[in-house]
CSV table of C-alpha atoms in Angstrom, one decimal:
chain,number,residue,atom,x,y,z
A,653,MET,CA,22.6,18.7,-22.5
A,654,ASP,CA,20.3,19.2,-19.5
A,655,TYR,CA,22.1,17.1,-16.9
A,656,ALA,CA,19.4,17.7,-14.2
A,657,LEU,CA,16.7,16.4,-16.5
A,658,ALA,CA,18.8,13.3,-17.4
A,659,ILE,CA,19.6,12.5,-13.7
A,660,ASP,CA,15.9,13.0,-12.7
A,661,THR,CA,14.7,10.8,-15.5
A,662,ILE,CA,17.2,8.0,-15.0
A,663,TRP,CA,16.4,8.0,-11.3
A,664,VAL,CA,12.7,7.7,-11.9
A,665,LEU,CA,13.1,5.0,-14.4
A,666,LEU,CA,15.5,3.1,-12.1
A,667,ALA,CA,12.9,3.4,-9.3
A,668,SER,CA,10.2,2.2,-11.7
A,669,ALA,CA,12.3,-0.9,-12.3
A,670,LEU,CA,12.6,-1.5,-8.6
A,671,VAL,CA,8.9,-1.2,-8.1
A,672,PHE,CA,8.3,-3.5,-11.1
A,673,PHE,CA,10.5,-6.1,-9.3
A,674,MET,CA,8.2,-5.9,-6.3
A,675,GLN,CA,5.7,-8.0,-8.4
A,676,ALA,CA,8.1,-10.9,-8.0
A,677,GLY,CA,8.0,-10.3,-4.3
A,678,PHE,CA,4.3,-10.3,-4.1
A,679,ALA,CA,4.2,-13.5,-6.2
A,680,MET,CA,6.7,-15.3,-3.9
A,681,VAL,CA,4.9,-14.2,-0.7
A,682,GLU,CA,1.5,-15.3,-1.9
A,683,ALA,CA,2.8,-18.6,-3.4
A,684,GLY,CA,4.8,-19.4,-0.3
A,685,PHE,CA,2.0,-18.7,2.1
A,686,THR,CA,-0.5,-20.8,0.2
A,687,ARG,CA,-0.6,-24.5,-0.8
A,688,ALA,CA,1.5,-25.9,-3.6
A,689,LYS,CA,-1.5,-27.0,-5.6
A,690,ASN,CA,-2.4,-23.4,-6.2
A,691,ALA,CA,1.1,-21.9,-6.9
A,692,GLY,CA,0.7,-21.8,-10.6
A,693,ASN,CA,-2.6,-20.0,-10.2
A,694,ILE,CA,-1.0,-17.4,-7.9
A,695,ILE,CA,1.8,-16.8,-10.5
A,696,MET,CA,-0.8,-16.3,-13.2
A,697,LYS,CA,-2.7,-13.8,-11.2
A,698,ASN,CA,0.4,-11.8,-10.4
A,699,ILE,CA,1.6,-11.6,-14.0
A,700,ILE,CA,-2.0,-10.7,-15.2
A,701,ASP,CA,-2.2,-7.9,-12.6
A,702,LEU,CA,0.9,-6.4,-14.0
A,703,SER,CA,0.0,-6.9,-17.7
A,704,ILE,CA,-3.7,-5.9,-17.5
A,705,GLY,CA,-2.8,-3.1,-15.1
A,706,SER,CA,-0.3,-1.7,-17.5
A,707,ILE,CA,-2.7,-1.7,-20.4
A,708,MET,CA,-5.8,-0.4,-18.5
A,709,PHE,CA,-3.9,2.3,-16.7
A,710,TRP,CA,-2.3,3.5,-20.0
A,711,VAL,CA,-5.7,3.4,-21.9
A,712,ILE,CA,-7.9,5.1,-19.3
A,713,GLY,CA,-6.5,5.2,-15.7
A,714,PHE,CA,-3.7,7.7,-16.2
A,715,GLY,CA,-6.0,10.3,-17.7
A,716,ILE,CA,-8.6,9.9,-14.9
A,717,MET,CA,-5.9,10.2,-12.3
A,718,PHE,CA,-3.8,13.0,-13.7
A,719,GLY,CA,-6.1,14.8,-16.1
A,720,LEU,CA,-7.3,18.4,-15.5
A,721,ASP,CA,-9.4,18.4,-12.4
A,722,ILE,CA,-13.2,18.2,-12.6
A,723,GLY,CA,-14.9,19.2,-9.4
A,724,GLY,CA,-12.1,17.8,-7.2
A,725,PHE,CA,-13.3,14.2,-7.9
A,726,ILE,CA,-11.9,13.0,-11.2
A,727,GLY,CA,-9.5,13.9,-13.9
A,728,GLU,CA,-10.7,15.1,-17.3
A,729,GLY,CA,-9.5,11.9,-18.9
A,730,SER,CA,-7.3,11.2,-21.8
A,731,PHE,CA,-7.6,8.1,-23.9
A,732,LEU,CA,-4.3,6.2,-24.4
A,733,SER,CA,-2.7,8.8,-22.1
A,734,ILE,CA,-2.5,11.2,-25.0
A,735,GLY,CA,-1.7,14.9,-24.2
A,736,SER,CA,1.0,17.0,-22.7
A,737,PHE,CA,-0.3,17.1,-19.1
A,738,GLU,CA,1.5,20.4,-18.8
A,739,HIS,CA,-0.6,21.3,-15.7
A,740,LEU,CA,1.4,18.7,-13.8
A,741,GLU,CA,4.6,20.8,-14.3
A,742,LEU,CA,6.7,17.7,-14.4
A,743,SER,CA,10.5,17.9,-14.4
A,744,ILE,CA,10.8,14.6,-16.2
A,745,PRO,CA,9.3,13.3,-19.5
A,746,LYS,CA,5.6,12.3,-19.3
A,747,GLU,CA,6.5,8.8,-20.4
A,748,ALA,CA,8.8,8.4,-17.4
A,749,PHE,CA,6.1,9.6,-15.1
A,750,LEU,CA,3.6,7.2,-16.8
A,751,ILE,CA,5.7,4.1,-16.3
A,752,PHE,CA,6.4,5.0,-12.6
A,753,GLN,CA,2.7,5.5,-11.9
A,754,THR,CA,1.8,2.3,-13.9
A,755,VAL,CA,3.9,0.1,-11.6
A,756,PHE,CA,2.2,1.7,-8.6
A,757,CYS,CA,-1.2,0.9,-10.0
A,758,ALA,CA,-0.2,-2.7,-10.6
A,759,THR,CA,0.9,-2.9,-7.0
A,760,ALA,CA,-2.6,-1.8,-5.7
A,761,ALA,CA,-4.3,-4.5,-7.9
A,762,THR,CA,-2.1,-7.4,-6.9
A,763,ILE,CA,-2.9,-6.9,-3.1
A,764,VAL,CA,-6.3,-8.4,-3.7
A,765,SER,CA,-4.9,-11.7,-5.0
A,766,GLY,CA,-3.4,-12.9,-1.8
A,767,ALA,CA,-6.5,-12.3,0.3
A,768,MET,CA,-8.7,-14.2,-2.1
A,769,ALA,CA,-6.2,-16.9,-2.9
A,770,GLU,CA,-7.0,-20.6,-3.5
A,771,ARG,CA,-10.7,-20.3,-4.2
A,772,THR,CA,-11.3,-17.5,-6.8
A,773,LYS,CA,-12.2,-18.0,-10.4
A,774,PHE,CA,-9.4,-16.8,-12.7
A,775,VAL,CA,-11.7,-14.9,-15.1
A,776,ALA,CA,-13.4,-13.2,-12.2
A,777,TYR,CA,-10.1,-12.0,-10.9
A,778,ILE,CA,-9.1,-10.6,-14.3
A,779,ILE,CA,-12.3,-8.5,-14.3
A,780,CYS,CA,-11.5,-7.3,-10.7
A,781,SER,CA,-8.0,-6.2,-11.7
A,782,MET,CA,-9.3,-4.4,-14.8
A,783,ALA,CA,-11.8,-2.4,-12.7
A,784,ILE,CA,-9.3,-1.5,-10.0
A,785,CYS,CA,-6.7,-0.3,-12.5
A,786,ALA,CA,-9.1,1.6,-14.8
A,787,ILE,CA,-11.4,3.3,-12.3
A,788,ILE,CA,-11.2,2.5,-8.6
A,789,TYR,CA,-7.5,3.3,-8.1
A,790,PRO,CA,-7.2,6.3,-10.5
A,791,ILE,CA,-10.1,8.2,-8.9
A,792,VAL,CA,-8.5,7.9,-5.4
A,793,GLY,CA,-5.2,8.8,-7.0
A,794,HIS,CA,-6.7,11.9,-8.4
A,795,TRP,CA,-8.1,13.0,-5.1
A,796,ILE,CA,-4.7,12.8,-3.5
A,797,TRP,CA,-2.0,13.1,-6.2
A,798,GLY,CA,-3.9,14.6,-9.1
A,799,GLY,CA,-5.0,17.9,-7.6
A,800,GLY,CA,-8.3,16.6,-6.2
A,801,TRP,CA,-10.2,17.6,-3.1
A,802,LEU,CA,-8.0,15.8,-0.6
A,803,SER,CA,-4.8,17.3,-1.9
A,804,GLU,CA,-6.5,20.7,-1.6
A,805,MET,CA,-7.2,20.0,2.0
A,806,GLY,CA,-3.5,19.3,2.6
A,807,PHE,CA,-3.7,15.5,2.9
A,808,HIS,CA,-0.3,14.0,2.9
A,809,ASP,CA,0.4,10.5,1.4
A,810,PHE,CA,3.9,10.8,-0.1
A,811,ALA,CA,4.2,7.4,-1.7
A,812,GLY,CA,0.9,5.6,-1.2
A,813,SER,CA,0.1,4.2,2.2
A,814,THR,CA,-3.5,5.0,1.4
A,815,VAL,CA,-3.6,5.6,-2.4
A,816,VAL,CA,-1.9,2.2,-3.1
A,817,HIS,CA,-1.9,0.0,0.0
A,818,SER,CA,-5.1,0.8,1.9
A,819,LEU,CA,-7.1,0.9,-1.2
A,820,GLY,CA,-5.8,-2.6,-2.2
A,821,GLY,CA,-6.3,-3.8,1.3
A,822,TRP,CA,-9.9,-2.6,1.6
A,823,ALA,CA,-10.8,-4.1,-1.8
A,824,ALA,CA,-9.2,-7.4,-0.5
A,825,LEU,CA,-11.4,-7.2,2.6
A,826,VAL,CA,-14.5,-7.0,0.5
A,827,GLY,CA,-13.4,-9.7,-1.8
A,828,ALA,CA,-12.4,-12.1,1.0
A,829,ARG,CA,-15.6,-11.5,2.9
A,830,MET,CA,-17.8,-12.0,0.0
A,831,ILE,CA,-16.1,-15.1,-1.4
A,832,GLY,CA,-16.0,-16.8,2.0
A,833,PRO,CA,-13.3,-18.9,3.7
A,834,ARG,CA,-11.4,-21.8,2.2
A,835,LEU,CA,-12.8,-25.2,2.8
A,836,GLY,CA,-11.7,-26.5,6.2
A,837,LYS,CA,-10.6,-23.1,7.5
A,838,TYR,CA,-13.3,-22.9,10.1
A,839,SER,CA,-15.0,-25.8,11.8
A,840,LYS,CA,-18.8,-26.0,12.3
A,841,ILE,CA,-18.4,-24.6,15.8
A,842,GLY,CA,-16.3,-21.7,14.6
A,843,LYS,CA,-12.9,-23.0,15.5
A,844,THR,CA,-10.1,-21.6,13.4
A,845,ASN,CA,-7.9,-24.2,11.6
A,846,ALA,CA,-4.5,-23.3,10.3
A,847,ILE,CA,-3.8,-24.0,6.6
A,848,PRO,CA,0.0,-23.8,6.4
A,849,GLY,CA,1.6,-22.5,3.2
A,850,HIS,CA,3.9,-24.9,1.3
A,851,SER,CA,7.1,-22.9,1.5
A,852,VAL,CA,8.1,-20.4,4.1
A,853,THR,CA,11.4,-20.0,2.2
A,854,LEU,CA,9.5,-18.6,-0.8
A,855,GLY,CA,7.5,-16.4,1.5
A,856,ALA,CA,10.7,-15.0,3.1
A,857,LEU,CA,12.3,-14.5,-0.3
A,858,GLY,CA,9.3,-12.5,-1.3
A,859,VAL,CA,9.5,-10.3,1.8
A,860,PHE,CA,13.2,-9.5,1.1
A,861,ILE,CA,12.4,-8.7,-2.5
A,862,LEU,CA,9.6,-6.4,-1.4
A,863,TRP,CA,11.8,-4.7,1.1
A,864,PHE,CA,14.4,-4.1,-1.6
A,865,GLY,CA,11.8,-2.8,-4.0
A,866,TRP,CA,10.5,-0.4,-1.5
A,867,PHE,CA,13.8,1.6,-1.9
A,868,GLY,CA,12.4,2.5,-5.3
A,869,PHE,CA,8.8,2.8,-4.1
A,870,ASN,CA,9.5,5.5,-1.5
A,871,PRO,CA,12.7,7.3,-2.5
A,872,GLY,CA,11.6,7.2,-6.2
A,873,SER,CA,8.5,9.3,-5.3
A,874,THR,CA,10.7,12.3,-5.0
A,875,LEU,CA,10.7,12.2,-8.9
A,876,SER,CA,14.1,13.8,-8.7
A,877,GLY,CA,17.6,12.3,-8.6
A,878,MET,CA,19.0,15.7,-7.7
A,879,ASN,CA,17.3,15.9,-4.4
A,880,VAL,CA,19.9,13.8,-2.6
A,881,ASP,CA,19.2,14.9,0.9
A,882,SER,CA,15.5,13.9,0.7
A,883,ILE,CA,16.3,10.6,-1.1
A,884,SER,CA,18.9,9.7,1.6
A,885,HIS,CA,16.4,10.6,4.4
A,886,ILE,CA,13.7,8.5,2.8
A,887,PHE,CA,16.0,5.5,2.5
A,888,VAL,CA,16.7,5.7,6.2
A,889,THR,CA,13.1,6.2,7.4
A,890,THR,CA,11.9,3.4,5.1
A,891,ASN,CA,14.5,0.9,6.4
A,892,LEU,CA,14.1,1.8,10.0
A,893,SER,CA,10.3,1.4,9.9
A,894,ALA,CA,10.6,-2.0,8.3
A,895,ALA,CA,13.1,-3.1,10.9
A,896,ALA,CA,11.0,-1.8,13.8
A,897,GLY,CA,8.0,-3.7,12.3
A,898,VAL,CA,10.0,-6.9,12.3
A,899,VAL,CA,11.3,-6.5,15.9
A,900,SER,CA,7.9,-5.4,17.2
A,901,ALA,CA,6.0,-8.3,15.6
A,902,MET,CA,8.6,-10.8,16.7
A,903,PHE,CA,8.5,-9.8,20.3
A,904,ILE,CA,4.7,-9.5,20.5
A,905,SER,CA,4.3,-12.9,18.8
A,906,PHE,CA,6.7,-14.3,21.4
A,907,LEU,CA,4.8,-12.9,24.2
A,908,ARG,CA,1.4,-14.2,22.9
A,909,TYR,CA,2.4,-17.6,21.5
A,910,LYS,CA,5.5,-18.4,23.6
A,911,LYS,CA,7.5,-18.7,20.4
A,912,PRO,CA,8.5,-16.0,17.8
A,913,ASP,CA,6.1,-16.6,14.9
A,914,VAL,CA,7.8,-16.8,11.5
A,915,SER,CA,4.9,-15.6,9.3
A,916,MET,CA,3.9,-12.8,11.7
A,917,THR,CA,7.6,-11.6,11.8
A,918,LEU,CA,7.8,-11.6,8.1
A,919,ASN,CA,4.5,-9.7,7.8
A,920,GLY,CA,5.9,-7.2,10.4
A,921,ALA,CA,8.5,-6.1,7.9
A,922,LEU,CA,5.8,-5.5,5.3
A,923,GLY,CA,3.5,-3.7,7.8
A,924,GLY,CA,6.4,-1.4,8.7
A,925,LEU,CA,7.1,-0.6,5.0
A,926,VAL,CA,3.4,0.0,4.3
A,927,ALA,CA,2.9,2.3,7.3
A,928,ILE,CA,5.9,4.5,6.7
A,929,THR,CA,5.1,5.1,3.0
A,930,ALA,CA,2.7,8.0,3.7
A,931,GLY,CA,5.1,10.1,5.8
A,932,THR,CA,8.5,8.8,4.9
A,933,ASP,CA,9.6,12.2,3.7
A,934,ILE,CA,8.5,14.3,6.7
A,935,VAL,CA,9.0,12.1,9.8
A,936,SER,CA,12.3,11.8,11.7
A,937,PRO,CA,14.2,8.5,12.1
A,938,VAL,CA,12.8,8.3,15.6
A,939,GLY,CA,9.3,8.8,14.2
A,940,ALA,CA,9.9,6.1,11.6
A,941,VAL,CA,10.8,3.6,14.4
A,942,ALA,CA,7.7,4.5,16.3
A,943,ILE,CA,5.5,4.0,13.2
A,944,GLY,CA,7.2,0.7,12.4
A,945,THR,CA,6.7,-0.5,16.0
A,946,ILE,CA,3.0,0.5,15.9
A,947,ALA,CA,2.7,-1.4,12.5
A,948,GLY,CA,4.2,-4.5,14.1
A,949,LEU,CA,1.5,-4.4,16.9
A,950,THR,CA,-1.1,-3.9,14.2
A,951,ILE,CA,0.0,-7.0,12.3
A,952,ILE,CA,-0.4,-9.3,15.3
A,953,PHE,CA,-3.7,-8.0,16.6
A,954,GLY,CA,-5.1,-7.2,13.1
A,955,ILE,CA,-4.5,-10.6,11.7
A,956,GLU,CA,-6.0,-12.2,14.8
A,957,PHE,CA,-9.0,-9.9,14.6
A,958,PHE,CA,-9.9,-10.7,11.0
A,959,ASP,CA,-9.1,-14.4,11.3
A,960,LYS,CA,-10.6,-15.3,14.7
A,961,ILE,CA,-13.2,-12.7,15.4
A,962,LEU,CA,-14.6,-11.7,12.0
A,963,LYS,CA,-13.8,-15.1,10.5
A,964,ILE,CA,-12.5,-13.6,7.3
A,965,ASP,CA,-10.0,-16.0,5.7
A,966,ASP,CA,-6.9,-14.1,4.4
A,967,PRO,CA,-4.2,-16.6,3.6
A,968,VAL,CA,-1.4,-14.0,3.5
A,969,GLY,CA,-2.6,-11.3,5.9
A,970,ALA,CA,-3.0,-8.8,3.1
A,971,ILE,CA,-5.9,-7.0,4.7
A,972,THR,CA,-4.0,-6.2,7.8
A,973,VAL,CA,-0.6,-5.6,6.1
A,974,HIS,CA,-2.0,-3.2,3.5
A,975,GLY,CA,-5.4,-2.1,4.7
A,976,LEU,CA,-4.9,-1.6,8.4
A,977,CYS,CA,-1.2,-0.7,8.4
A,978,GLY,CA,-1.7,1.7,5.5
A,979,ALA,CA,-4.5,3.5,7.4
A,980,VAL,CA,-2.4,3.5,10.7
A,981,GLY,CA,0.6,4.9,8.9
A,982,THR,CA,-1.4,7.6,7.1
A,983,ILE,CA,-3.0,8.8,10.3
A,984,ALA,CA,0.4,8.6,12.1
A,985,VAL,CA,1.6,11.4,9.7
A,986,GLY,CA,-0.6,13.8,11.7
A,987,ILE,CA,1.2,12.8,14.9
A,988,PHE,CA,4.8,12.3,13.8
A,989,ALA,CA,5.4,14.9,11.0
A,990,VAL,CA,8.2,17.1,12.1
A,991,ASP,CA,6.5,20.2,10.6
A,992,LYS,CA,2.8,20.0,11.4
A,993,GLY,CA,2.5,16.9,13.5
A,994,LEU,CA,0.8,16.8,16.9
A,995,LEU,CA,4.0,15.8,18.8
A,996,TYR,CA,5.9,18.7,17.2
A,997,GLY,CA,3.5,21.5,18.2
A,998,GLY,CA,1.5,21.5,15.0
A,999,GLY,CA,-1.9,20.9,16.7
A,1000,PHE,CA,-4.6,18.6,15.5
A,1001,ASP,CA,-5.2,20.1,12.0
A,1002,LEU,CA,-3.0,17.7,10.1
A,1003,LEU,CA,-4.2,14.8,12.2
A,1004,VAL,CA,-7.8,15.6,11.4
A,1005,VAL,CA,-7.1,15.9,7.6
A,1006,GLN,CA,-5.2,12.6,7.6
A,1007,SER,CA,-8.1,10.9,9.4
A,1008,ILE,CA,-10.7,12.3,7.0
A,1009,GLY,CA,-8.8,11.2,4.0
A,1010,THR,CA,-8.2,7.7,5.4
A,1011,ILE,CA,-11.9,7.3,6.2
A,1012,MET,CA,-13.1,8.6,2.8
A,1013,VAL,CA,-10.8,6.3,0.9
A,1014,PHE,CA,-12.0,3.4,3.1
A,1015,LEU,CA,-15.7,4.2,2.3
A,1016,TRP,CA,-15.1,4.8,-1.4
A,1017,THR,CA,-13.2,1.5,-1.8
A,1018,ILE,CA,-15.6,-0.6,0.3
A,1019,ILE,CA,-18.7,0.7,-1.5
A,1020,VAL,CA,-17.4,0.5,-5.0
A,1021,SER,CA,-15.7,-2.9,-4.4
A,1022,THR,CA,-18.9,-4.3,-3.0
A,1023,ILE,CA,-20.7,-3.3,-6.1
A,1024,LEU,CA,-17.9,-4.7,-8.3
A,1025,PHE,CA,-17.7,-8.1,-6.6
A,1026,LYS,CA,-21.4,-8.5,-6.3
A,1027,LEU,CA,-21.9,-7.9,-10.0
A,1028,ILE,CA,-19.1,-10.4,-10.8
A,1029,ASP,CA,-20.7,-13.0,-8.4
A,1030,LEU,CA,-24.2,-12.6,-9.9
A,1031,THR,CA,-22.9,-13.0,-13.4
A,1032,ILE,CA,-20.0,-15.3,-13.9
A,1033,GLY,CA,-19.5,-16.2,-10.2
A,1034,LEU,CA,-16.5,-15.4,-7.9
A,1035,ARG,CA,-15.8,-18.8,-6.5
A,1036,VAL,CA,-14.8,-22.1,-7.9
A,1037,THR,CA,-16.7,-25.3,-7.0
A,1038,ALA,CA,-15.8,-27.2,-3.8
A,1039,GLU,CA,-14.5,-30.1,-6.0
A,1040,ASP,CA,-12.3,-27.7,-8.0
A,1041,GLU,CA,-11.0,-26.1,-4.8
A,1042,GLU,CA,-10.1,-29.5,-3.4
A,1043,GLU,CA,-8.3,-30.5,-6.6
A,1044,GLY,CA,-6.3,-27.3,-6.7
A,1045,LEU,CA,-6.6,-24.3,-9.1
A,1046,ASP,CA,-3.4,-25.2,-11.0
A,1047,ILE,CA,-4.9,-28.2,-12.7
A,1048,VAL,CA,-8.5,-26.9,-12.8
A,1049,GLU,CA,-8.0,-23.4,-14.0
A,1050,HIS,CA,-4.8,-23.8,-16.0
A,1051,ASN,CA,-4.3,-27.5,-16.7
A,1052,PHE,CA,-1.0,-27.2,-15.0
A,1053,GLU,CA,0.3,-30.3,-13.3
A,1054,GLY,CA,2.7,-29.0,-10.7
A,1055,HIS,CA,5.1,-31.1,-8.7
A,1056,ASP,CA,2.7,-31.7,-5.9
A,1057,ILE,CA,0.0,-33.0,-8.3
A,1058,LEU,CA,2.4,-35.3,-10.1
A,1059,GLU,CA,3.6,-36.6,-6.7
A,1060,ARG,CA,0.1,-37.2,-5.5
A,1061,ARG,CA,-0.8,-39.2,-8.6
A,1062,GLN,CA,2.3,-41.3,-8.3
A,1063,ILE,CA,1.3,-42.2,-4.8
A,1064,GLU,CA,-2.2,-43.1,-6.0
A,1065,VAL,CA,-0.7,-45.3,-8.7
A,1066,ASN,CA,1.6,-47.1,-6.2
């Protein structure tokens, strides 16, 4: 028996299960940070992300992402993921690699849900998820992980700060901008009105689940359970960056708002996790703390920028957490990498490559997502009616009478 193969395979499958469990974290964060009348709709979108993402990535996405390279842009393609994919030189079975990459793809798709929450048609969102999992995500994945042009340049994104998180964040930016803010979010004179979520407890639970799942997301990307030194190092840098993000966001929110803000602090953890994902394997613990601290700062000022300056309504802060923090973390690799980073005598080469890759993924995602959402809007429409939004998407889209709706009707009867 090949014990190395068995250990590597079990490790990757275990990591896949941890990343799978992150879907529960996303669902709890999004449901907790939004209103109770839309909680069922949030849950439906998250389970559809995972389910449709699994099927679409298996049918077409995996082949586009990891097929033989065509011009550095796209993989050769393989319907139903058929083929040996020997060129990948995997040390684990292809099916183990497929399921690991599948849960990553589902993560990218679900990021959009939070930013467009409480006003998006369910059918429109399904089409969006299908396109992301089948085309938008796999092409970027090929550029960076499948032997495409960015990987040839030496671009480093170990576990997906850009491939997964920034891509999802930039798609969320386009969607939230195009669909417009929730009713009552901004006054006629442009004043920002807070729309509190119905359960900070659910939101916090989701953050802890995501933090836990990230120990599969980052260490699992080694694809080898035998590489214990690297796995251990990645566990440490992942945790330190998340912790630094929390502390940073808490202190900055205290300085700005005179009280430590709960939602900002929770998002600080997620920002730190997203930011460290690109360089978790090649930065030191000190570098991880620095990256997490920068991510915490990014959370505070990024959320304020989108909310108060650009007037883009993002109920859960997904654009900042995933888009901005993913970009910041990816670029930071060029500064903090212990081998070729700027602070370690490596010069500007890696920093330039990281910046180019970050910008190109931003442009690709913005352009293609704009086309996608515009087509959806012109055909079936992106947004529910004002009456449906007021009523709540649970009852309108799913005929689901949650506790808040039943309670409201009881009050009306009395």
